[in-house]
Amino acid sequence: MSTDISVVICVYTEDRWEDILAAVSSVRAQSRTALETLLVVDHNASLLDRLTGEYEECAATGEVRVLANAGPRGLSAGRNTGIAAARGSVIAFLDDDAVAERDWLRHFAEGFEDPRVFAVGGRTLPVWESGRRPAWFPEEFDWVVGCTYKGHPEGRARVRNVLGGNASFRRSAFDIAGGFATGIGRDGDRRPLGCEETEFCIRLTRARPDAVLLVDDRAVIHHRVPAARERFPYFRTRAYAEGLSKALVARSVGAGKGLESERRYTTRVLPAGVGRGLRDAVLGRPGGAGRAGAIVAGVAAAAGGFVAGSVRARRGAATFSAAEGAAP
């Protein structure tokens, strides 16, 4: 069965103009040609006009289409707009500040040769603006900057959820489970939340228990990490925001599924990371103590966010809603 893949890239700021062009170019250079690339602009008229002009010729052939987010501001509604407009049997998502390796779509397509597979995610590697990873920044927390973290399943493996900036889904997944929840995900740089893909994947597998979700770390993208996100204040803020998001997800789908993967991560992966950091400190290797301390601080921030989010959710101050049907 043929797999036609639509690629959705959600964009929101002209500050990422060069990144957006690079992301689109990486899709157009794939070894497996995409059916189309959809650029969804999040409530930014100037950027919408500029991109429409940039890809006017491509729009005529349907290769690249520029759309306005038809829902409320934020990443989830932007993705839902792309889903509704996409023509492919598979819909892939790429961050606007990332570039995909040449075989990215080919590896996704291979996963969908199995009819039980409803989602395939890939591996996201950081590209540090400073030129190298900060010595204190633990690989176990690379999710803070939107990248694959140490402890994430390797190779080709079944997972609870894929990571949204480098992921693909069968169109039928959205027919079954609706769209991404609004009110939980990112809103540009204003609200560094996340977990909308976690909530969606859990909702999908509840609606379709036989659905298989995979990660294939051969499907690689390179994600730019700006200097501001290499600093500890962002690290701490993002970890706290993740705790807030996890509280919403746990309230929606239950703590069992909502925190299933996180329990292993906090009881096995993170203690091992602290141990490596302390060992490196004893051996005089740079950054060891900083990494150990950052892991402890990150856990504390995330736990604080989770507690605060749980209290807010119980009081009804924090809510989100899932789109009933993102696909037409």
CSV table of C-alpha atoms in Angstrom, one decimal:
chain,number,residue,atom,x,y,z
A,1,MET,CA,0.0,0.0,0.0
A,2,SER,CA,1.4,3.4,-1.0
A,3,THR,CA,2.3,5.8,1.8
A,4,ASP,CA,1.9,9.5,0.8
A,5,ILE,CA,3.4,11.7,3.5
A,6,SER,CA,2.3,15.3,4.1
A,7,VAL,CA,4.8,17.3,6.3
A,8,VAL,CA,3.5,20.0,8.6
A,9,ILE,CA,5.8,22.7,9.9
A,10,CYS,CA,4.2,25.2,12.4
A,11,VAL,CA,5.8,28.6,12.4
A,12,TYR,CA,5.1,31.8,14.4
A,13,THR,CA,8.0,34.4,14.2
A,14,GLU,CA,10.0,36.1,11.5
A,15,ASP,CA,13.0,35.8,13.8
A,16,ARG,CA,13.3,32.2,12.6
A,17,TRP,CA,13.1,33.1,8.9
A,18,GLU,CA,16.3,31.4,7.9
A,19,ASP,CA,15.5,28.4,10.1
A,20,ILE,CA,12.1,28.0,8.4
A,21,LEU,CA,13.6,28.1,4.9
A,22,ALA,CA,16.2,25.5,6.0
A,23,ALA,CA,13.5,23.3,7.4
A,24,VAL,CA,11.5,23.4,4.2
A,25,SER,CA,14.6,22.8,2.1
A,26,SER,CA,15.5,19.7,4.1
A,27,VAL,CA,12.0,18.3,3.3
A,28,ARG,CA,12.3,19.1,-0.4
A,29,ALA,CA,15.6,17.3,-0.5
A,30,GLN,CA,14.3,14.0,1.0
A,31,SER,CA,15.2,10.7,-0.6
A,32,ARG,CA,11.6,9.8,-0.4
A,33,THR,CA,9.6,12.8,-1.8
A,34,ALA,CA,6.9,14.3,0.4
A,35,LEU,CA,3.5,14.7,-1.1
A,36,GLU,CA,3.4,18.3,0.2
A,37,THR,CA,4.8,20.6,2.8
A,38,LEU,CA,2.3,22.7,4.8
A,39,LEU,CA,3.6,25.8,6.6
A,40,VAL,CA,1.0,26.8,9.3
A,41,VAL,CA,1.5,30.4,10.5
A,42,ASP,CA,0.4,31.1,14.0
A,43,HIS,CA,-1.5,34.4,14.0
A,44,ASN,CA,1.3,36.5,12.4
A,45,ALA,CA,0.0,38.3,9.3
A,46,SER,CA,3.4,39.7,8.3
A,47,LEU,CA,5.0,36.2,8.4
A,48,LEU,CA,2.0,34.8,6.5
A,49,ASP,CA,2.4,37.3,3.7
A,50,ARG,CA,6.1,36.9,3.5
A,51,LEU,CA,6.0,33.1,3.3
A,52,THR,CA,3.1,33.2,0.8
A,53,GLY,CA,5.3,35.3,-1.5
A,54,GLU,CA,8.4,33.1,-0.9
A,55,TYR,CA,6.6,29.9,-1.9
A,56,GLU,CA,4.2,31.3,-4.5
A,57,GLU,CA,5.6,29.1,-7.3
A,58,CYS,CA,5.6,26.0,-5.1
A,59,ALA,CA,2.0,26.7,-4.1
A,60,ALA,CA,0.9,26.5,-7.7
A,61,THR,CA,2.2,22.9,-7.9
A,62,GLY,CA,1.0,22.0,-4.4
A,63,GLU,CA,4.5,21.2,-3.2
A,64,VAL,CA,4.5,23.9,-0.5
A,65,ARG,CA,1.4,25.5,0.9
A,66,VAL,CA,1.2,28.3,3.4
A,67,LEU,CA,-1.8,28.4,5.8
A,68,ALA,CA,-3.0,30.5,8.6
A,69,ASN,CA,-3.7,28.8,11.9
A,70,ALA,CA,-7.5,28.4,11.9
A,71,GLY,CA,-7.7,27.9,15.7
A,72,PRO,CA,-6.6,29.6,18.9
A,73,ARG,CA,-3.0,30.7,19.2
A,74,GLY,CA,-0.6,27.9,19.9
A,75,LEU,CA,1.2,24.9,18.5
A,76,SER,CA,-1.6,22.4,19.1
A,77,ALA,CA,-4.1,24.4,17.1
A,78,GLY,CA,-1.5,25.0,14.4
A,79,ARG,CA,-0.9,21.2,14.1
A,80,ASN,CA,-4.7,20.6,13.9
A,81,THR,CA,-5.0,23.2,11.1
A,82,GLY,CA,-2.2,21.3,9.2
A,83,ILE,CA,-3.9,18.0,9.8
A,84,ALA,CA,-7.2,19.2,8.4
A,85,ALA,CA,-5.6,20.5,5.3
A,86,ALA,CA,-3.2,17.6,4.6
A,87,ARG,CA,-3.8,15.2,1.8
A,88,GLY,CA,-1.4,12.4,2.8
A,89,SER,CA,-2.3,9.1,4.3
A,90,VAL,CA,0.5,9.9,6.8
A,91,ILE,CA,1.2,13.3,8.4
A,92,ALA,CA,4.7,14.1,9.7
A,93,PHE,CA,5.6,17.0,11.9
A,94,LEU,CA,8.9,18.9,11.8
A,95,ASP,CA,10.0,21.8,14.1
A,96,ASP,CA,10.5,25.1,12.4
A,97,ASP,CA,14.0,25.4,13.8
A,98,ALA,CA,15.2,21.9,12.7
A,99,VAL,CA,16.5,20.3,9.5
A,100,ALA,CA,15.8,16.6,8.6
A,101,GLU,CA,18.4,14.2,7.3
A,102,ARG,CA,17.9,13.0,3.8
A,103,ASP,CA,16.3,9.6,4.7
A,104,TRP,CA,14.0,11.0,7.4
A,105,LEU,CA,10.8,10.3,5.6
A,106,ARG,CA,12.0,7.0,4.2
A,107,HIS,CA,12.5,5.6,7.7
A,108,PHE,CA,9.0,6.9,8.7
A,109,ALA,CA,7.4,5.2,5.7
A,110,GLU,CA,9.1,1.9,6.4
A,111,GLY,CA,7.4,1.9,9.9
A,112,PHE,CA,4.0,2.2,8.3
A,113,GLU,CA,4.4,-0.9,6.2
A,114,ASP,CA,3.1,-2.7,9.3
A,115,PRO,CA,-0.7,-1.9,9.4
A,116,ARG,CA,-0.7,-2.0,13.2
A,117,VAL,CA,1.6,1.0,13.4
A,118,PHE,CA,-0.2,4.3,13.9
A,119,ALA,CA,2.8,6.6,14.8
A,120,VAL,CA,6.5,6.6,14.2
A,121,GLY,CA,8.9,9.1,15.9
A,122,GLY,CA,12.6,9.8,15.3
A,123,ARG,CA,15.7,11.0,17.0
A,124,THR,CA,16.3,14.7,17.5
A,125,LEU,CA,19.9,15.9,18.0
A,126,PRO,CA,20.8,19.3,19.4
A,127,VAL,CA,22.7,21.9,17.5
A,128,TRP,CA,24.1,24.3,20.2
A,129,GLU,CA,24.4,27.9,19.1
A,130,SER,CA,27.5,28.3,21.1
A,131,GLY,CA,29.1,25.4,19.1
A,132,ARG,CA,29.1,22.8,21.9
A,133,ARG,CA,27.0,21.4,24.7
A,134,PRO,CA,27.4,23.5,27.9
A,135,ALA,CA,29.5,21.4,30.3
A,136,TRP,CA,26.8,21.5,33.0
A,137,PHE,CA,23.9,20.5,30.8
A,138,PRO,CA,23.0,16.8,31.3
A,139,GLU,CA,22.0,14.6,28.3
A,140,GLU,CA,19.2,13.2,30.5
A,141,PHE,CA,17.5,16.6,30.2
A,142,ASP,CA,17.9,17.2,26.5
A,143,TRP,CA,14.0,17.1,26.3
A,144,VAL,CA,14.3,20.6,27.8
A,145,VAL,CA,15.6,21.9,24.4
A,146,GLY,CA,13.2,19.7,22.4
A,147,CYS,CA,15.7,16.9,21.7
A,148,THR,CA,16.0,13.1,22.3
A,149,TYR,CA,17.3,12.6,25.8
A,150,LYS,CA,19.6,9.9,27.4
A,151,GLY,CA,17.3,7.1,28.6
A,152,HIS,CA,14.9,7.4,25.7
A,153,PRO,CA,14.4,4.0,23.9
A,154,GLU,CA,17.1,3.4,21.2
A,155,GLY,CA,17.0,1.7,17.8
A,156,ARG,CA,13.5,0.7,16.7
A,157,ALA,CA,11.3,0.3,19.7
A,158,ARG,CA,7.7,0.4,20.8
A,159,VAL,CA,6.9,3.5,22.9
A,160,ARG,CA,4.1,5.1,24.9
A,161,ASN,CA,4.3,8.3,23.0
A,162,VAL,CA,6.4,9.9,20.2
A,163,LEU,CA,8.0,13.4,20.6
A,164,GLY,CA,6.0,16.0,18.6
A,165,GLY,CA,8.8,17.9,16.8
A,166,ASN,CA,9.9,14.8,15.0
A,167,ALA,CA,7.0,12.5,14.5
A,168,SER,CA,4.5,11.0,12.0
A,169,PHE,CA,1.0,9.6,12.3
A,170,ARG,CA,-1.5,7.8,10.1
A,171,ARG,CA,-4.2,10.2,9.1
A,172,SER,CA,-6.7,7.6,10.6
A,173,ALA,CA,-5.2,8.2,14.0
A,174,PHE,CA,-6.8,11.6,14.1
A,175,ASP,CA,-10.1,10.2,12.8
A,176,ILE,CA,-10.0,7.8,15.7
A,177,ALA,CA,-8.8,10.1,18.5
A,178,GLY,CA,-9.4,13.6,17.4
A,179,GLY,CA,-6.7,16.3,17.3
A,180,PHE,CA,-4.1,17.7,19.6
A,181,ALA,CA,-5.4,19.2,22.8
A,182,THR,CA,-5.4,23.0,22.9
A,183,GLY,CA,-4.5,24.8,26.1
A,184,ILE,CA,-1.7,22.4,27.0
A,185,GLY,CA,1.1,22.9,24.4
A,186,ARG,CA,3.4,25.7,23.4
A,187,ASP,CA,2.4,29.2,22.5
A,188,GLY,CA,5.6,30.4,20.8
A,189,ASP,CA,8.0,31.5,23.5
A,190,ARG,CA,5.2,32.8,25.8
A,191,ARG,CA,4.3,29.5,27.3
A,192,PRO,CA,7.0,26.8,27.3
A,193,LEU,CA,4.7,24.0,28.1
A,194,GLY,CA,4.5,20.6,26.3
A,195,CYS,CA,3.1,17.1,26.5
A,196,GLU,CA,0.3,17.6,24.0
A,197,GLU,CA,1.8,14.7,21.9
A,198,THR,CA,1.9,12.6,25.1
A,199,GLU,CA,-1.7,13.2,25.9
A,200,PHE,CA,-2.7,12.6,22.2
A,201,CYS,CA,-0.8,9.3,22.0
A,202,ILE,CA,-2.4,8.0,25.3
A,203,ARG,CA,-5.8,9.0,24.0
A,204,LEU,CA,-5.1,7.2,20.7
A,205,THR,CA,-4.1,3.9,22.3
A,206,ARG,CA,-7.1,4.0,24.6
A,207,ALA,CA,-9.4,4.4,21.7
A,208,ARG,CA,-7.4,1.8,19.7
A,209,PRO,CA,-5.7,-0.6,22.1
A,210,ASP,CA,-4.0,-2.6,19.3
A,211,ALA,CA,-2.3,0.5,17.9
A,212,VAL,CA,1.5,0.3,17.8
A,213,LEU,CA,3.6,3.5,18.3
A,214,LEU,CA,7.3,3.3,17.4
A,215,VAL,CA,10.5,5.2,17.6
A,216,ASP,CA,13.1,4.7,14.9
A,217,ASP,CA,16.3,6.5,15.7
A,218,ARG,CA,17.4,6.4,12.1
A,219,ALA,CA,14.8,9.1,11.4
A,220,VAL,CA,17.1,12.0,12.4
A,221,ILE,CA,16.6,15.7,12.6
A,222,HIS,CA,19.0,18.4,13.9
A,223,HIS,CA,17.4,20.9,16.1
A,224,ARG,CA,18.9,24.4,16.7
A,225,VAL,CA,19.3,25.4,20.4
A,226,PRO,CA,19.6,29.2,20.7
A,227,ALA,CA,22.0,30.7,23.3
A,228,ALA,CA,19.1,31.7,25.6
A,229,ARG,CA,18.1,28.1,26.0
A,230,GLU,CA,21.7,27.0,26.9
A,231,ARG,CA,21.4,28.9,30.2
A,232,PHE,CA,20.3,27.5,33.5
A,233,PRO,CA,17.3,29.9,34.0
A,234,TYR,CA,15.6,28.5,30.9
A,235,PHE,CA,16.5,25.0,32.0
A,236,ARG,CA,14.8,25.5,35.3
A,237,THR,CA,11.7,27.3,33.8
A,238,ARG,CA,11.2,24.6,31.2
A,239,ALA,CA,11.5,21.8,33.8
A,240,TYR,CA,8.9,23.6,35.9
A,241,ALA,CA,6.6,24.0,32.9
A,242,GLU,CA,6.9,20.3,32.1
A,243,GLY,CA,5.7,19.5,35.6
A,244,LEU,CA,2.7,21.7,35.0
A,245,SER,CA,1.9,19.9,31.7
A,246,LYS,CA,2.3,16.5,33.2
A,247,ALA,CA,-0.2,17.4,35.9
A,248,LEU,CA,-2.8,18.3,33.3
A,249,VAL,CA,-2.0,15.0,31.4
A,250,ALA,CA,-2.3,12.9,34.5
A,251,ARG,CA,-5.6,14.5,35.4
A,252,SER,CA,-6.9,13.8,31.9
A,253,VAL,CA,-5.7,10.3,31.4
A,254,GLY,CA,-4.9,9.1,34.9
A,255,ALA,CA,-1.6,8.9,36.7
A,256,GLY,CA,-1.1,5.3,35.7
A,257,LYS,CA,-0.6,6.0,31.9
A,258,GLY,CA,0.2,9.7,32.3
A,259,LEU,CA,3.3,9.0,34.4
A,260,GLU,CA,4.2,5.5,33.3
A,261,SER,CA,7.4,6.3,31.5
A,262,GLU,CA,8.3,9.1,33.9
A,263,ARG,CA,8.5,6.7,36.8
A,264,ARG,CA,11.3,4.6,35.1
A,265,TYR,CA,13.0,7.8,34.1
A,266,THR,CA,13.1,9.3,37.6
A,267,THR,CA,13.9,6.0,39.4
A,268,ARG,CA,16.6,4.6,37.0
A,269,VAL,CA,17.8,7.1,34.4
A,270,LEU,CA,18.2,10.2,36.6
A,271,PRO,CA,20.0,8.5,39.6
A,272,ALA,CA,22.4,6.9,37.1
A,273,GLY,CA,23.0,10.4,35.6
A,274,VAL,CA,23.7,11.9,39.0
A,275,GLY,CA,26.1,9.0,39.7
A,276,ARG,CA,28.0,9.6,36.5
A,277,GLY,CA,28.2,13.3,37.2
A,278,LEU,CA,29.6,12.8,40.7
A,279,ARG,CA,32.1,10.2,39.4
A,280,ASP,CA,33.3,12.7,36.8
A,281,ALA,CA,33.7,15.4,39.5
A,282,VAL,CA,35.8,13.0,41.6
A,283,LEU,CA,37.9,12.3,38.6
A,284,GLY,CA,38.4,16.0,37.9
A,285,ARG,CA,36.5,16.0,34.6
A,286,PRO,CA,34.8,19.3,33.7
A,287,GLY,CA,31.1,19.7,34.3
A,288,GLY,CA,30.5,16.6,36.4
A,289,ALA,CA,29.3,18.4,39.5
A,290,GLY,CA,27.3,20.8,37.4
A,291,ARG,CA,25.5,18.0,35.6
A,292,ALA,CA,24.7,16.2,38.9
A,293,GLY,CA,23.4,19.4,40.4
A,294,ALA,CA,21.4,20.3,37.3
A,295,ILE,CA,19.7,16.9,37.4
A,296,VAL,CA,18.7,17.4,41.0
A,297,ALA,CA,17.5,21.0,40.3
A,298,GLY,CA,15.6,19.8,37.2
A,299,VAL,CA,13.8,17.1,39.2
A,300,ALA,CA,12.9,19.6,41.9
A,301,ALA,CA,11.6,22.1,39.4
A,302,ALA,CA,9.5,19.5,37.6
A,303,ALA,CA,8.1,18.2,40.9
A,304,GLY,CA,7.2,21.7,41.9
A,305,GLY,CA,5.5,22.3,38.7
A,306,PHE,CA,3.6,19.1,39.0
A,307,VAL,CA,2.3,19.9,42.5
A,308,ALA,CA,1.3,23.4,41.4
A,309,GLY,CA,-0.4,22.1,38.2
A,310,SER,CA,-2.2,19.5,40.2
A,311,VAL,CA,-3.6,22.1,42.6
A,312,ARG,CA,-4.6,24.4,39.7
A,313,ALA,CA,-6.3,21.5,37.9
A,314,ARG,CA,-8.3,20.5,41.0
A,315,ARG,CA,-9.4,24.1,41.3
A,316,GLY,CA,-10.4,24.2,37.7
A,317,ALA,CA,-7.9,27.0,37.0
A,318,ALA,CA,-6.0,25.0,34.4
A,319,THR,CA,-7.9,23.2,31.6
A,320,PHE,CA,-7.4,22.0,28.1
A,321,SER,CA,-9.7,20.5,25.5
A,322,ALA,CA,-9.1,17.9,22.8
A,323,ALA,CA,-10.2,18.7,19.2
A,324,GLU,CA,-13.1,16.4,18.3
A,325,GLY,CA,-11.9,15.9,14.8
A,326,ALA,CA,-8.9,17.5,13.3
A,327,ALA,CA,-9.2,15.7,10.0
A,328,PRO,CA,-12.0,16.5,7.6
